[in-house]
Amino acid sequence: MFSLYLIFVIAKFLNNEYLRLNRDNLKNSSTSLSVLRYVLELSILHLAPVLPFLTEHFNLKLNSDSNISIHCKEFTNSKIQWINNTYVTQSNYLMQVISMIRRLRGI
């Protein structure tokens, strides 16, 4: 259940708007890059049973120094304690605002 929620959050936030909003932070901060890398690695790990060839390609691009297949990696449990309900509600509010702006613009 949590992995489906994780995929939904990744699909909503790792899009052009998120990258445009955080472009300067991503360029200047190694912490934000490591968080982005962790999210990408975790998402391809969760998507590996459904999209094996695509996730294998992404894994090899992300971990070019290692030739270990994504299918040989251990499937870890998600950390429920990392979820902050305040941020979840704020991000849901932000998604609603973006959706309303898109409707107004006719996109």
Short mmCIF file of C-alpha atoms in Angstrom, two decimals:
data_model
loop_
_atom_site.label_atom_id
_atom_site.label_comp_id
_atom_site.label_asym_id
_atom_site.label_seq_id
_atom_site.Cartn_x
_atom_site.Cartn_y
_atom_site.Cartn_z
CA MET A 1 0.00 0.00 0.00
CA PHE A 2 2.75 2.44 0.94
CA SER A 3 4.69 1.64 -2.24
CA LEU A 4 1.67 2.65 -4.33
CA TYR A 5 1.50 5.90 -2.40
CA LEU A 6 5.23 6.39 -2.97
CA ILE A 7 4.83 5.88 -6.73
CA PHE A 8 1.93 8.37 -6.76
CA VAL A 9 3.98 10.99 -4.89
CA ILE A 10 6.97 10.50 -7.18
CA ALA A 11 4.80 10.79 -10.27
CA LYS A 12 3.22 14.00 -8.99
CA PHE A 13 6.36 15.75 -7.72
CA LEU A 14 9.19 14.63 -9.95
CA ASN A 15 7.88 16.52 -12.90
CA ASN A 16 8.94 19.71 -14.60
CA GLU A 17 7.33 22.02 -12.02
CA TYR A 18 9.26 20.47 -9.12
CA LEU A 19 12.53 20.58 -11.02
CA ARG A 20 11.93 24.17 -12.14
CA LEU A 21 11.09 25.29 -8.61
CA ASN A 22 14.17 23.64 -7.13
CA ARG A 23 16.66 24.13 -9.95
CA ASP A 24 18.92 26.42 -7.91
CA ASN A 25 18.75 24.19 -4.83
CA LEU A 26 19.63 21.12 -6.87
CA LYS A 27 22.63 22.80 -8.44
CA ASN A 28 24.09 24.16 -5.21
CA SER A 29 23.29 21.53 -2.60
CA SER A 30 24.76 18.06 -2.34
CA THR A 31 22.09 17.13 0.22
CA SER A 32 19.22 17.76 -2.17
CA LEU A 33 21.02 15.79 -4.88
CA SER A 34 21.53 12.86 -2.53
CA VAL A 35 17.84 12.95 -1.56
CA LEU A 36 16.85 13.02 -5.23
CA ARG A 37 19.17 10.09 -5.94
CA TYR A 38 17.71 8.13 -3.01
CA VAL A 39 14.16 8.75 -4.24
CA LEU A 40 15.08 7.69 -7.78
CA GLU A 41 16.81 4.52 -6.58
CA LEU A 42 13.89 3.63 -4.33
CA SER A 43 11.34 4.29 -7.05
CA ILE A 44 13.12 2.15 -9.65
CA LEU A 45 13.44 -0.58 -7.04
CA HIS A 46 9.67 -0.52 -6.47
CA LEU A 47 8.94 -0.39 -10.20
CA ALA A 48 11.36 -3.22 -11.10
CA PRO A 49 8.80 -6.05 -10.96
CA VAL A 50 6.47 -4.14 -13.29
CA LEU A 51 8.97 -2.56 -15.70
CA PRO A 52 12.05 -4.82 -15.58
CA PHE A 53 13.95 -3.63 -18.66
CA LEU A 54 13.34 0.06 -18.14
CA THR A 55 14.29 -0.03 -14.46
CA GLU A 56 17.40 -2.06 -15.29
CA HIS A 57 18.43 0.62 -17.78
CA PHE A 58 17.84 3.40 -15.22
CA ASN A 59 19.72 1.46 -12.57
CA LEU A 60 22.77 1.06 -14.80
CA LYS A 61 22.68 4.77 -15.66
CA LEU A 62 22.29 5.77 -12.01
CA ASN A 63 24.93 3.35 -10.70
CA SER A 64 27.43 3.30 -13.53
CA ASP A 65 30.25 2.22 -11.20
CA SER A 66 28.40 -0.96 -10.20
CA ASN A 67 27.15 -3.70 -12.50
CA ILE A 68 24.73 -5.19 -9.97
CA SER A 69 21.29 -5.73 -11.42
CA ILE A 70 18.30 -3.99 -9.87
CA HIS A 71 16.69 -7.42 -9.54
CA CYS A 72 19.52 -8.66 -7.31
CA LYS A 73 19.09 -5.83 -4.82
CA GLU A 74 17.16 -6.38 -1.63
CA PHE A 75 13.65 -5.00 -1.54
CA THR A 76 13.67 -2.74 1.50
CA ASN A 77 10.72 -1.68 3.59
CA SER A 78 9.72 1.95 3.39
CA LYS A 79 10.27 4.02 6.46
CA ILE A 80 6.86 5.06 7.77
CA GLN A 81 8.42 7.33 10.40
CA TRP A 82 9.72 9.59 7.62
CA ILE A 83 6.21 10.64 6.67
CA ASN A 84 5.29 14.03 8.06
CA ASN A 85 1.54 14.57 7.80
CA THR A 86 1.96 18.34 7.82
CA TYR A 87 4.06 18.18 4.66
CA VAL A 88 1.66 15.73 3.06
CA THR A 89 -1.30 18.09 3.56
CA GLN A 90 0.74 21.08 2.39
CA SER A 91 1.88 19.26 -0.73
CA ASN A 92 -1.70 18.15 -1.45
CA TYR A 93 -2.77 21.78 -1.15
CA LEU A 94 0.03 22.79 -3.53
CA MET A 95 -1.08 20.14 -6.05
CA GLN A 96 -4.64 21.49 -5.88
CA VAL A 97 -3.39 25.04 -6.51
CA ILE A 98 -1.32 23.89 -9.49
CA SER A 99 -4.32 21.98 -10.88
CA MET A 100 -6.54 25.07 -10.54
CA ILE A 101 -3.93 27.23 -12.29
CA ARG A 102 -3.71 24.69 -15.11
CA ARG A 103 -7.50 24.70 -15.49
CA LEU A 104 -7.53 28.48 -15.62
CA ARG A 105 -4.81 28.49 -18.27
CA GLY A 106 -6.62 25.80 -20.26
CA ILE A 107 -3.81 23.23 -20.15
#
